[in-house]
PDB file of C-alpha atoms in Angstrom:
ATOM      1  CA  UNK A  10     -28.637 -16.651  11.228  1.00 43.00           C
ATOM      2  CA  UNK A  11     -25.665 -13.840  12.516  1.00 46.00           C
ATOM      3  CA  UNK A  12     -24.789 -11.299  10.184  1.00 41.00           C
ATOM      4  CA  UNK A  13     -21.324 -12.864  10.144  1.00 39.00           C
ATOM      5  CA  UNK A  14     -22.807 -15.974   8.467  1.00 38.00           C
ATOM      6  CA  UNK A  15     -24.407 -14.106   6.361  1.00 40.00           C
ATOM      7  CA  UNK A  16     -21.690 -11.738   5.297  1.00 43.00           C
ATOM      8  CA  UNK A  17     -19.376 -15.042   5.196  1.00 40.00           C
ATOM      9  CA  UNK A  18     -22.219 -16.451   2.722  1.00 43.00           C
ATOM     10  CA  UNK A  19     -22.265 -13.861   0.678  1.00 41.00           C
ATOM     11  CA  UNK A  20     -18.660 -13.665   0.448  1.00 41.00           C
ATOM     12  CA  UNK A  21     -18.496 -17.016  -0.598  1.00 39.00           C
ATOM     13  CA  UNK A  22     -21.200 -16.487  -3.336  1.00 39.00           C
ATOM     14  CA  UNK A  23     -18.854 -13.566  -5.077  1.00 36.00           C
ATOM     15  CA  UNK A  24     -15.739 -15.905  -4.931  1.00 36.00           C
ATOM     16  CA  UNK A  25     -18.152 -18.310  -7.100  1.00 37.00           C
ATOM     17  CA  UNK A  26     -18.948 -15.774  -9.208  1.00 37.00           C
ATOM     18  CA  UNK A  27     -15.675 -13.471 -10.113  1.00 32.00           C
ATOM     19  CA  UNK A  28     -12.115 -14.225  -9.795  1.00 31.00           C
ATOM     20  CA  UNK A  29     -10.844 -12.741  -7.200  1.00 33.00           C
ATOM     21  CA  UNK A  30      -7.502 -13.885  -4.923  1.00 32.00           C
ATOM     22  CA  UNK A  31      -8.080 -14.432  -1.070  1.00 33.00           C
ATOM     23  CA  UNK A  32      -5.607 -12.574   1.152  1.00 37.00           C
ATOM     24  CA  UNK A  33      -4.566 -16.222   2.886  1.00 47.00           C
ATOM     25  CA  UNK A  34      -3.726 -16.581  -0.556  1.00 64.00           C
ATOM     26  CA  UNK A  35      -2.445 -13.739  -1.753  1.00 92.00           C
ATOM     27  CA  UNK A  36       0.327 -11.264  -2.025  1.00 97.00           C
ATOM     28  CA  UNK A  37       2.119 -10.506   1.141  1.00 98.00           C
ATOM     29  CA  UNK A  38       5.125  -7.833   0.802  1.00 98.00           C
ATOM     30  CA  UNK A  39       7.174  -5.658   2.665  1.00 98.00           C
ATOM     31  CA  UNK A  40       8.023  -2.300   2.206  1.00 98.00           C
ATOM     32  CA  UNK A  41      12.254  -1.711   1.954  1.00 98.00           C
ATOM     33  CA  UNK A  42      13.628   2.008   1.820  1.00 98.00           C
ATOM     34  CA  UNK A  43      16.180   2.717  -0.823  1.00 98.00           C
ATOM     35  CA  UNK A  44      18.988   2.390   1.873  1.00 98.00           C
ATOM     36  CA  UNK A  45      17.886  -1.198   2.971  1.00 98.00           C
ATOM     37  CA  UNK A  46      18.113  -2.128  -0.872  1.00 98.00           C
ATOM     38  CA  UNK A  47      21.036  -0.773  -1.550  1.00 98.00           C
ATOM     39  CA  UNK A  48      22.332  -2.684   1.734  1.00 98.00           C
ATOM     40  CA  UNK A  49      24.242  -6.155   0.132  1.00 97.00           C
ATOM     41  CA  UNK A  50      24.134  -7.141   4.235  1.00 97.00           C
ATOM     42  CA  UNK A  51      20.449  -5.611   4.925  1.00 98.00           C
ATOM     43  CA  UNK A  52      18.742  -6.589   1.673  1.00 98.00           C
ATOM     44  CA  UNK A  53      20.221 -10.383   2.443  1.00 97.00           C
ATOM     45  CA  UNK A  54      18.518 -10.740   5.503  1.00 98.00           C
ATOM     46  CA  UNK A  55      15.201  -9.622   4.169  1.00 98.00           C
ATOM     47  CA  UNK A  56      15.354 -12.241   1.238  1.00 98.00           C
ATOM     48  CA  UNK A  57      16.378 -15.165   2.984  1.00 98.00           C
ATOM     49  CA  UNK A  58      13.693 -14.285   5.991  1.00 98.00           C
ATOM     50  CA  UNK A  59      11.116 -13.254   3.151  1.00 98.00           C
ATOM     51  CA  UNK A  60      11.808 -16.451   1.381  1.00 97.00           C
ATOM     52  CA  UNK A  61      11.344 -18.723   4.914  1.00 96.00           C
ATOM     53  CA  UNK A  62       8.090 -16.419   5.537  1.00 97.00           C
ATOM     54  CA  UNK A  63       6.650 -16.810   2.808  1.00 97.00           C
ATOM     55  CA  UNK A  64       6.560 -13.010   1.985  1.00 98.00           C
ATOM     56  CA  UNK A  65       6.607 -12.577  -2.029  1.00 98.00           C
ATOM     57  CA  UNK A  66       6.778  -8.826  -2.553  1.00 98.00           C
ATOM     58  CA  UNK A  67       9.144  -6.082  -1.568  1.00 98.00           C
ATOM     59  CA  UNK A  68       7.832  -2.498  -2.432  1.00 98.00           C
ATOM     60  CA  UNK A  69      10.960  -0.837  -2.974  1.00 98.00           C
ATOM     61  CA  UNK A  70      11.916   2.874  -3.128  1.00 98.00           C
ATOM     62  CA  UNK A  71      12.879   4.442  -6.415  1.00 98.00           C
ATOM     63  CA  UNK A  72      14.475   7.854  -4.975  1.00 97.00           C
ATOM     64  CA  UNK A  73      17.330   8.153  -7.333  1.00 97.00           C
ATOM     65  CA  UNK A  74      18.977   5.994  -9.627  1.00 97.00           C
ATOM     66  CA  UNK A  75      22.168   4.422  -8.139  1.00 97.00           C
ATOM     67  CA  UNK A  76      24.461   1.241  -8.921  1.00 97.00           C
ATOM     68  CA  UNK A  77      23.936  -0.012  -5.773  1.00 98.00           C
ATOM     69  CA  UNK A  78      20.397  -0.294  -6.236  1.00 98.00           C
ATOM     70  CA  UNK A  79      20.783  -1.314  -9.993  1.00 97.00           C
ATOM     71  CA  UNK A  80      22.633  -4.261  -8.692  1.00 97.00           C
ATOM     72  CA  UNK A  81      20.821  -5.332  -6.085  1.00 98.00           C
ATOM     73  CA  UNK A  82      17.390  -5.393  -7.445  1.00 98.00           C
ATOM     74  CA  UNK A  83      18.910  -8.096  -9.424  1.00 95.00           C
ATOM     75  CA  UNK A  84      19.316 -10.163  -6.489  1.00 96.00           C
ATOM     76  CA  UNK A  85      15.319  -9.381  -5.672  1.00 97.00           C
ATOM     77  CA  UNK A  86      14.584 -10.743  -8.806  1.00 95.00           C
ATOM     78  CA  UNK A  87      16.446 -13.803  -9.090  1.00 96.00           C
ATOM     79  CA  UNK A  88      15.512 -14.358  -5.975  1.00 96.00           C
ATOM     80  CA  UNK A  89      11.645 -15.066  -7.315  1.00 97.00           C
ATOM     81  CA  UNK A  90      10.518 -12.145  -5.361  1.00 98.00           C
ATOM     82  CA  UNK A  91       8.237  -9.547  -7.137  1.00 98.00           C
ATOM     83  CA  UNK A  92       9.814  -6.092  -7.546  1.00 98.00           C
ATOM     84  CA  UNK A  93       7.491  -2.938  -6.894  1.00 98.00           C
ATOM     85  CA  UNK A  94       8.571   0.413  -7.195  1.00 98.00           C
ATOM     86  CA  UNK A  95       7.319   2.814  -4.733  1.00 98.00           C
ATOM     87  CA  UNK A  96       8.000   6.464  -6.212  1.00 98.00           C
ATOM     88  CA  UNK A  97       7.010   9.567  -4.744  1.00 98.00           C
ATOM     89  CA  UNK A  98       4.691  11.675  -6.705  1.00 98.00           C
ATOM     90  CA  UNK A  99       4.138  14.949  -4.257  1.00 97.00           C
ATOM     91  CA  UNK A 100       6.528  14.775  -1.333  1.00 95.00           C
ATOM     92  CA  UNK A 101       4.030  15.615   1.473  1.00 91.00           C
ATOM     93  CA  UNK A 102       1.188  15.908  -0.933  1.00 95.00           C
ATOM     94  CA  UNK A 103       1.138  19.065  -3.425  1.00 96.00           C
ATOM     95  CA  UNK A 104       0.698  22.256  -3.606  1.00 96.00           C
ATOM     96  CA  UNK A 105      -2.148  23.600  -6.305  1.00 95.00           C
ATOM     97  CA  UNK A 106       0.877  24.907  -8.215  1.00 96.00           C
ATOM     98  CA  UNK A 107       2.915  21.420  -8.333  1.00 96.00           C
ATOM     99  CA  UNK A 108      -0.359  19.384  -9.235  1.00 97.00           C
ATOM    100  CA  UNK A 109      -1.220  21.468 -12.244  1.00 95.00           C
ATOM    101  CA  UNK A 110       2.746  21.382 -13.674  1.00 96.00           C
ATOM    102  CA  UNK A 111       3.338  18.912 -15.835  1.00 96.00           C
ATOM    103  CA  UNK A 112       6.699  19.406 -15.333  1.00 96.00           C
ATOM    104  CA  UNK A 113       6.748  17.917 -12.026  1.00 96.00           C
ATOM    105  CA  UNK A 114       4.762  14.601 -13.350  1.00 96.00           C
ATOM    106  CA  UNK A 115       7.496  13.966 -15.491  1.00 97.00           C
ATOM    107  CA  UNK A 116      10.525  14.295 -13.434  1.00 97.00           C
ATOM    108  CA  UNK A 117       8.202  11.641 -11.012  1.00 97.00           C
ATOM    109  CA  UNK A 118       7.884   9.615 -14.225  1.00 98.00           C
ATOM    110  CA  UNK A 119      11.767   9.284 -15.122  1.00 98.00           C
ATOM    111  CA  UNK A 120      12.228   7.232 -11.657  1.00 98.00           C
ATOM    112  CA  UNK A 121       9.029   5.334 -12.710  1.00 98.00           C
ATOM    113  CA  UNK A 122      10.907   4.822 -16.222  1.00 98.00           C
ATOM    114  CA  UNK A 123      14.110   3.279 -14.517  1.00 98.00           C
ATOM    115  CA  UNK A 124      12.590   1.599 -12.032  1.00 98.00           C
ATOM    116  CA  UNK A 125      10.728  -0.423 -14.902  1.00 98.00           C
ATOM    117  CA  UNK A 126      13.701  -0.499 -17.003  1.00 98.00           C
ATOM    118  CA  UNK A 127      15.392  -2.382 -14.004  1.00 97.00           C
ATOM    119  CA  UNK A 128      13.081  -5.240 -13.632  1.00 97.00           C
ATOM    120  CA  UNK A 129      10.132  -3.525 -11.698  1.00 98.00           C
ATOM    121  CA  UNK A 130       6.982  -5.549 -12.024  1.00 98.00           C
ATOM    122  CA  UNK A 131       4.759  -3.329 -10.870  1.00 98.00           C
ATOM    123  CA  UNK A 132       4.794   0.602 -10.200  1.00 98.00           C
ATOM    124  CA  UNK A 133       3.520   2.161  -7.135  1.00 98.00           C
ATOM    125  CA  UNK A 134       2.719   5.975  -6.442  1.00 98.00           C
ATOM    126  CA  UNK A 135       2.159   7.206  -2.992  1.00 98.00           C
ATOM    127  CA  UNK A 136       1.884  11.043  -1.874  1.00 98.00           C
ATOM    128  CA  UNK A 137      -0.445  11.098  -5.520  1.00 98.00           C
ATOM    129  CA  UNK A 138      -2.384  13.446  -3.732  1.00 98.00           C
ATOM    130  CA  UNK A 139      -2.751  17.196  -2.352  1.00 98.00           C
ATOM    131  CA  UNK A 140      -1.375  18.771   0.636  1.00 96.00           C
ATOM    132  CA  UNK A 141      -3.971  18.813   3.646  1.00 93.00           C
ATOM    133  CA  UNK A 142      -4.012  22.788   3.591  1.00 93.00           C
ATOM    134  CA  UNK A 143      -5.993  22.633   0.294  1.00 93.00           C
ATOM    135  CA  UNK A 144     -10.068  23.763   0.430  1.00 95.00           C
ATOM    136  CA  UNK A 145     -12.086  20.810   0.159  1.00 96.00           C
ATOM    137  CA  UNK A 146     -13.490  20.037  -3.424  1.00 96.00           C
ATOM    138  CA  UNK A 147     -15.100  17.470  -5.496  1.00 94.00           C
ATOM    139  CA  UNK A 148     -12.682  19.055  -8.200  1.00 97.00           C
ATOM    140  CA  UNK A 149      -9.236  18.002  -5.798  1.00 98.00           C
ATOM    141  CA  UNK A 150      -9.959  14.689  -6.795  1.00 98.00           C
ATOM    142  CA  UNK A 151     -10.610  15.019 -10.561  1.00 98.00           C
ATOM    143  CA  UNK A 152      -7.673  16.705 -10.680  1.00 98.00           C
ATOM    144  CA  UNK A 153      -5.626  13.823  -9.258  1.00 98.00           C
ATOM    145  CA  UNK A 154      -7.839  11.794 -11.280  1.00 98.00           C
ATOM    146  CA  UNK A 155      -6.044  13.099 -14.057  1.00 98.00           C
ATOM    147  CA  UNK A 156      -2.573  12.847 -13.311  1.00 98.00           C
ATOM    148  CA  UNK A 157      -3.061   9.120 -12.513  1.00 98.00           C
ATOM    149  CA  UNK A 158      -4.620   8.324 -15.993  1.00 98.00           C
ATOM    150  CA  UNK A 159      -1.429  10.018 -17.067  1.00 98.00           C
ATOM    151  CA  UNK A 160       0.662   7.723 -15.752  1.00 98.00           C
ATOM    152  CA  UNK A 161      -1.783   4.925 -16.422  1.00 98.00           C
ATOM    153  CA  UNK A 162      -1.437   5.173 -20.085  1.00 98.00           C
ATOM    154  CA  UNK A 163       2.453   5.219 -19.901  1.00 98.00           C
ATOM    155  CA  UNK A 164       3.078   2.212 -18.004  1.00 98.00           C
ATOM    156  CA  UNK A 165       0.051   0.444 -19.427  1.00 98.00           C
ATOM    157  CA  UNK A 166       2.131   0.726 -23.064  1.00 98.00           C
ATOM    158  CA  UNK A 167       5.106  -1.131 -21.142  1.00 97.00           C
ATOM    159  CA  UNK A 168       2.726  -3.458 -20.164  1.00 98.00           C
ATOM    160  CA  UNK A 169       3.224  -2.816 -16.430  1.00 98.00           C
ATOM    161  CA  UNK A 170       0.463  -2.639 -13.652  1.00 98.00           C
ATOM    162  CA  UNK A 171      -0.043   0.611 -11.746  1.00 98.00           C
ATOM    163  CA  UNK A 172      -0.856   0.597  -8.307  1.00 98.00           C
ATOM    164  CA  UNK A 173      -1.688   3.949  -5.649  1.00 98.00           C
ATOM    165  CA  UNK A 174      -1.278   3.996  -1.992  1.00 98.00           C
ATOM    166  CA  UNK A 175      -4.053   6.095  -0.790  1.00 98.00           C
ATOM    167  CA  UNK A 176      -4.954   7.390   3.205  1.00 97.00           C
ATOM    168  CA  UNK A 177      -7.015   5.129   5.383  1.00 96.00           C
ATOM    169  CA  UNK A 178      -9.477   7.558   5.445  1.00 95.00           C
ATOM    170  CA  UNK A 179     -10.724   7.086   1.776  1.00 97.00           C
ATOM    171  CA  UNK A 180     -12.308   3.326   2.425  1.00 97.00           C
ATOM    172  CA  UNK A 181     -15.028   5.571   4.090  1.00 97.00           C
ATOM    173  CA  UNK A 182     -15.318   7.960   1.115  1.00 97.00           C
ATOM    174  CA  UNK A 183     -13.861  10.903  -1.271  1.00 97.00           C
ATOM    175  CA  UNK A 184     -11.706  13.056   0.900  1.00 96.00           C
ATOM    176  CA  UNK A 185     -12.055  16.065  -0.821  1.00 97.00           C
ATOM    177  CA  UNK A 186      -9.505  17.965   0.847  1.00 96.00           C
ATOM    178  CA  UNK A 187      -6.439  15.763  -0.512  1.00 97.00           C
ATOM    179  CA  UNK A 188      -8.147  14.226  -3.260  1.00 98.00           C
ATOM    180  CA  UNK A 189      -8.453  10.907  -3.328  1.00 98.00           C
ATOM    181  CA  UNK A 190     -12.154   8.978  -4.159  1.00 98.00           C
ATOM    182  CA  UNK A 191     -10.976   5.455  -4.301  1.00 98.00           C
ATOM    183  CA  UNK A 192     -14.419   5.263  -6.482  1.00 97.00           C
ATOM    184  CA  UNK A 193     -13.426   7.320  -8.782  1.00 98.00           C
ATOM    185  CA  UNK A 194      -9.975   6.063  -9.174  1.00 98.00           C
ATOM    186  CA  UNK A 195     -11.234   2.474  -9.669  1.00 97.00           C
ATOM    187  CA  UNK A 196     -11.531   2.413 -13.106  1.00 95.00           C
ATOM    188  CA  UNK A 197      -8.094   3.498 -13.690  1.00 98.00           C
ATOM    189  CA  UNK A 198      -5.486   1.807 -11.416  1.00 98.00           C
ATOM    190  CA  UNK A 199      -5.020  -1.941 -10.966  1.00 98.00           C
ATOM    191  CA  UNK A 200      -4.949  -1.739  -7.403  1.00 98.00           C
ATOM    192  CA  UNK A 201      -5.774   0.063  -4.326  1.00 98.00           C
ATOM    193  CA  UNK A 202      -3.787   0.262  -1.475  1.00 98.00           C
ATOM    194  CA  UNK A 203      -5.528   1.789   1.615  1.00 98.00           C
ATOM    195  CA  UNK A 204      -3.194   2.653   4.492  1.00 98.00           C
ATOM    196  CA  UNK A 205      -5.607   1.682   7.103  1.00 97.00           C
ATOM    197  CA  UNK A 206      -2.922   1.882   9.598  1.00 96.00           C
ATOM    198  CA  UNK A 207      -4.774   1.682  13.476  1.00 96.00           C
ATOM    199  CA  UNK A 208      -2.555   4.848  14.327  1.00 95.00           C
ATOM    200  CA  UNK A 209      -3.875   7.252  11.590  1.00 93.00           C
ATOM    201  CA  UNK A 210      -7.678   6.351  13.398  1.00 93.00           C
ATOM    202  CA  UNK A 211      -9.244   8.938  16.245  1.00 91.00           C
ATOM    203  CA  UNK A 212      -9.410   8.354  18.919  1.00 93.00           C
ATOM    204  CA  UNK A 213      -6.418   7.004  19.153  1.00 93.00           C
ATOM    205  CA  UNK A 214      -6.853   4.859  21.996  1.00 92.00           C
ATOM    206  CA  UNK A 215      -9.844   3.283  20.715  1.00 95.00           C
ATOM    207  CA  UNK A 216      -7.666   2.197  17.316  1.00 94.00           C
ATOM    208  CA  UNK A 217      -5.022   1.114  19.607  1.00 90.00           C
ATOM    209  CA  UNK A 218      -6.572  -1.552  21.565  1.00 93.00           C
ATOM    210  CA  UNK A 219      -8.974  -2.730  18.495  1.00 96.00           C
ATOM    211  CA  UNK A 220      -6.682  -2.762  15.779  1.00 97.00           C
ATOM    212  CA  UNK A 221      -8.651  -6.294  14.183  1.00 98.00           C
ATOM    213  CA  UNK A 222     -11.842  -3.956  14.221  1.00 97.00           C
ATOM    214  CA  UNK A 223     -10.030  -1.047  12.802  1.00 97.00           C
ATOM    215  CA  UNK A 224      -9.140  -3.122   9.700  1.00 97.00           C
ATOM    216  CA  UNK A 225     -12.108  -4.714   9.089  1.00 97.00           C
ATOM    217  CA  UNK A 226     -14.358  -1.938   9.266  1.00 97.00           C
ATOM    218  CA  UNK A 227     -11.944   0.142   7.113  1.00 97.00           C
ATOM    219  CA  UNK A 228     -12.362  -2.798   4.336  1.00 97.00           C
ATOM    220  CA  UNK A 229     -15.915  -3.539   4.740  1.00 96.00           C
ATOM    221  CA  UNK A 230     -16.141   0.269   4.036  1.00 96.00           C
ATOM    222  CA  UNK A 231     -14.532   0.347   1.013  1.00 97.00           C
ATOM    223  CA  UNK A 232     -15.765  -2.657  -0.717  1.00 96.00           C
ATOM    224  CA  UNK A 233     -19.575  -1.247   0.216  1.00 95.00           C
ATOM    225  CA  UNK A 234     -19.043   1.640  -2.402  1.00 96.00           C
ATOM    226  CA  UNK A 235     -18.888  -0.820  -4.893  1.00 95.00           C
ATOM    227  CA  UNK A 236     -22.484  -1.448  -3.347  1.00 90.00           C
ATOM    228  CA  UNK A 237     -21.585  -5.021  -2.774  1.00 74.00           C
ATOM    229  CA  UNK A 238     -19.866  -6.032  -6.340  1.00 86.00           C
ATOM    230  CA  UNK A 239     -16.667  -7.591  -6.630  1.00 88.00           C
ATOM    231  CA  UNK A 240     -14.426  -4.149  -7.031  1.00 93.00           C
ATOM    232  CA  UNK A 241     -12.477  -3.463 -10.751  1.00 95.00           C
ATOM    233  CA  UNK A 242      -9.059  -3.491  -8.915  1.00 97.00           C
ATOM    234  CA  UNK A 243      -7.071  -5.161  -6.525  1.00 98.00           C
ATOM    235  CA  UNK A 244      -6.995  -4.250  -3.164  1.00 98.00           C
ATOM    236  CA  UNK A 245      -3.597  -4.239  -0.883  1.00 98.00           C
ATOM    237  CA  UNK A 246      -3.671  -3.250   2.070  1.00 98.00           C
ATOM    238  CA  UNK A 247      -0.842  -1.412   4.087  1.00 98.00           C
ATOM    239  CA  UNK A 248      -0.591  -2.860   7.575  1.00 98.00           C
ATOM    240  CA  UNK A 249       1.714  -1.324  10.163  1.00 97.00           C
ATOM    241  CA  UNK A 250       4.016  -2.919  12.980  1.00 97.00           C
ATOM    242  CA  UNK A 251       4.005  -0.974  15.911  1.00 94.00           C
ATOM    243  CA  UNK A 252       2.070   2.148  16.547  1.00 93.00           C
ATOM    244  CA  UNK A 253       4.390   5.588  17.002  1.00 91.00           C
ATOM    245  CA  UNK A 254       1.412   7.317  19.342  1.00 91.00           C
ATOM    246  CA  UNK A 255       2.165   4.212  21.782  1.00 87.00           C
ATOM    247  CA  UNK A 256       4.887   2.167  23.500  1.00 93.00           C
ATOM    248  CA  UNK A 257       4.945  -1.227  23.279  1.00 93.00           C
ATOM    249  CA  UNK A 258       6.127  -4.290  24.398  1.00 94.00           C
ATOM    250  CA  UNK A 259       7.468  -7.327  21.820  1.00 96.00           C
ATOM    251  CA  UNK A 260       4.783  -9.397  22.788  1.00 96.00           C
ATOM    252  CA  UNK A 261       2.341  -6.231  22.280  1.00 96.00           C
ATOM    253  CA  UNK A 262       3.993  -5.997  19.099  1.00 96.00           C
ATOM    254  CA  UNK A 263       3.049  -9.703  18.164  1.00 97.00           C
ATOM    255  CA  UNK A 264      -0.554  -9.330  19.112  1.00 97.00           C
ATOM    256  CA  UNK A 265      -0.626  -5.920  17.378  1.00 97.00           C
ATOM    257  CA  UNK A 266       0.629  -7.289  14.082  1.00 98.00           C
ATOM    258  CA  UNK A 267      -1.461 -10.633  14.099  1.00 97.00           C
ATOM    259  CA  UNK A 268      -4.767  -9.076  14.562  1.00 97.00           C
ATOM    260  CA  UNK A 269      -4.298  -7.119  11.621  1.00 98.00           C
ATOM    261  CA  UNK A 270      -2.938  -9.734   9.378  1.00 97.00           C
ATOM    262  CA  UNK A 271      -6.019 -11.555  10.696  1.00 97.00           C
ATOM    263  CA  UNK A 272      -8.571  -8.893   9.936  1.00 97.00           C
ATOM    264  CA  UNK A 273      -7.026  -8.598   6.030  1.00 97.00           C
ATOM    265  CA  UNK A 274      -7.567 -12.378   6.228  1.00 96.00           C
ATOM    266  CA  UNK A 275     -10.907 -12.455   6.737  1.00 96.00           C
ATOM    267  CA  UNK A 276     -11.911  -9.975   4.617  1.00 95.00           C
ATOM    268  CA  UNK A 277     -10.827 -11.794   1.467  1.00 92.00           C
ATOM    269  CA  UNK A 278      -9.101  -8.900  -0.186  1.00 96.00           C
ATOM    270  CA  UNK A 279      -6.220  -9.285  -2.590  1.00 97.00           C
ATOM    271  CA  UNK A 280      -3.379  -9.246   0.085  1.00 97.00           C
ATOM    272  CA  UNK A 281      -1.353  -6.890   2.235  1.00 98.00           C
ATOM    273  CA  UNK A 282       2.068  -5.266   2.252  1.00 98.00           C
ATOM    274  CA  UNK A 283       3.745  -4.515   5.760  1.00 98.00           C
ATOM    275  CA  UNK A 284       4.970  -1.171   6.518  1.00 97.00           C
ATOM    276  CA  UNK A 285       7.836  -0.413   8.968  1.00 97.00           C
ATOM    277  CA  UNK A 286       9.337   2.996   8.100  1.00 96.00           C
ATOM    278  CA  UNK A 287      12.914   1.646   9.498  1.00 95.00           C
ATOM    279  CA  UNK A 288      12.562  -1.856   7.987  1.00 98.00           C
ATOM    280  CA  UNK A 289      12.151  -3.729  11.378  1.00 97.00           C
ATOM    281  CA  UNK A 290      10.397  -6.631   9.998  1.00 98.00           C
ATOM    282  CA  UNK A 291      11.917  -9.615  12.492  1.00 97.00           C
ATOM    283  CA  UNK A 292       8.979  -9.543  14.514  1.00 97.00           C
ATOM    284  CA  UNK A 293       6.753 -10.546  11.118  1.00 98.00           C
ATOM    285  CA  UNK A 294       9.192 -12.765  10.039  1.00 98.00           C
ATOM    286  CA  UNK A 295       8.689 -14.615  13.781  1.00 97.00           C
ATOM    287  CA  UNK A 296       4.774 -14.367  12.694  1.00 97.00           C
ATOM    288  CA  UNK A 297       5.239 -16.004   9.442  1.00 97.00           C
ATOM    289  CA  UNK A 298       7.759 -18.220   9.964  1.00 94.00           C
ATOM    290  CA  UNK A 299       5.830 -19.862  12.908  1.00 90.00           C
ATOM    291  CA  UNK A 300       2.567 -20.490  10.706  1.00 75.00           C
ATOM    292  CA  UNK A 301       4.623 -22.112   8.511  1.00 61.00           C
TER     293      UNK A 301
END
């Protein structure tokens, strides 16, 4: 018997046992900048190619409340696609001054507020974290502890799920220089999203040409610090489609992408959200719309 039967088998025994949604199965979404949704030509094309794809989630900026945006999430919505918000909580990770000041959580939760007040389903927080230059502690990650049950308990009242994008790096363990301890935060947040992006792996090369193994060894990591039970939140993870540290060609592209839609396949997580930081999703939509 291979340990990939028997992982397979036991996989299959948890699915028995909780409820749990499989990736081929679950959410797929697509991260959109503020620009792209404010966009009536841009955000167009990503509905009608989400809706032929099959995609059911945009993760949507909330940088500043505008009209334009106002407006157009409406389309999103009656569009049946699931709004998240994506807001900002320490541009480029904080400082030990801006984590401690309260101040600074709020003006981060007044975006949350609108965001929610225009149709968001979900909130999102990324950069809910330290800057790297911090010392390494056990206490980094209390702290941010903190500040996410913070926000927890004011979108829980609103009855709205709270999800945190935290580095690849934490499906392996606390870091405790940025503090993040996806362990820790479990109990808190309704979902996880690791950014197990191939590029953010050394060596770099390695990460490059085995982006399938990449994923799943990031995910098999992370769900083994639950020592094999079914984790208390969802997890999404952030793919990416192309890798900055390389050129590449389309069809490089293609391969690229489908090994690590695979790899969140097969590990029978929650789902996955794509991540283009200029919104060049045509070469998923190709992907998608083909398996269709």
């Amino acid at each position: 018997m291979t340990i990939k039967f028997i992982r397979m088998a036991l996989s299959a025994f948890l699915l028995m046992c909780f409820t749990t949604v499989a990736s081929a199965g679950g959410v797929k979404g697509i991260y959109l900048t503020q620009y792209t949704a404010e966009n009536d030509k841009l955000l167009n094309h990503m509905i009608e190619n989400a809706k032929k794809s099959g995609i059911d989630t945009f993760v949507i900026d909330m940088e500043r409340p505008s009209k334009a945006l106002r407006d157009n999430l409406g389309l999103v919505k009656q569009s049946g696609i699931k709004y998240v918000a994506r807001v900002v909580v320490f541009p480029n990770g904080g400082s030990k001054a801006a984590v401690e000041n309260p101040d600074v959580w709020q003006k981060r939760y007044a975006l949350v507020k609108q965001a929610i007040d225009w149709g968001a389903d979900e909130i999102q927080l990324d950069y809910i974290r330290y800057d790297t230059k911090q010392k390494p502690s056990p206490e980094n990650a209390k702290r941010i502890h903190e500040i996410i049950k913070w926000f927890k308990t004011k979108v829980a009242a609103q009855n709205i799920p709270l999800q945190i994008d935290v580095f690849g790096e934490t499906s392996f363990g606390e870091s405790p220089y940025i503090g993040q301890n996806i362990k820790l935060f479990s109990d808190t947040v309704d979902a996880i999203c690791p950014m197990v992006y191939p590029s953010h792996y050394t060596p770099f090369a390695k990460h490059y040409n085995n982006p399938y193994d990449t994923i799943d060894t990031s995910l098999d990591s992370l769900k083994a610090q639950f020592a094999n039970r079914v984790p208390p939140m969802k997890i999404y993870a952030y793919i990416e489609l192309s890798n900055y540290h390389y050129r590449m060609s389309r069809a490089q592209k293609i391969d690229y992408i489908k090994d690590q839609i695979d790899a969140v396949n097969d590990a029978e997580i929650d789902g996955w959200y794509a991540w283009s930081p200029h919104n060049q999703y045509d070469n998923l939509f190709a992907i998608l719309q083909k398996k269709s």
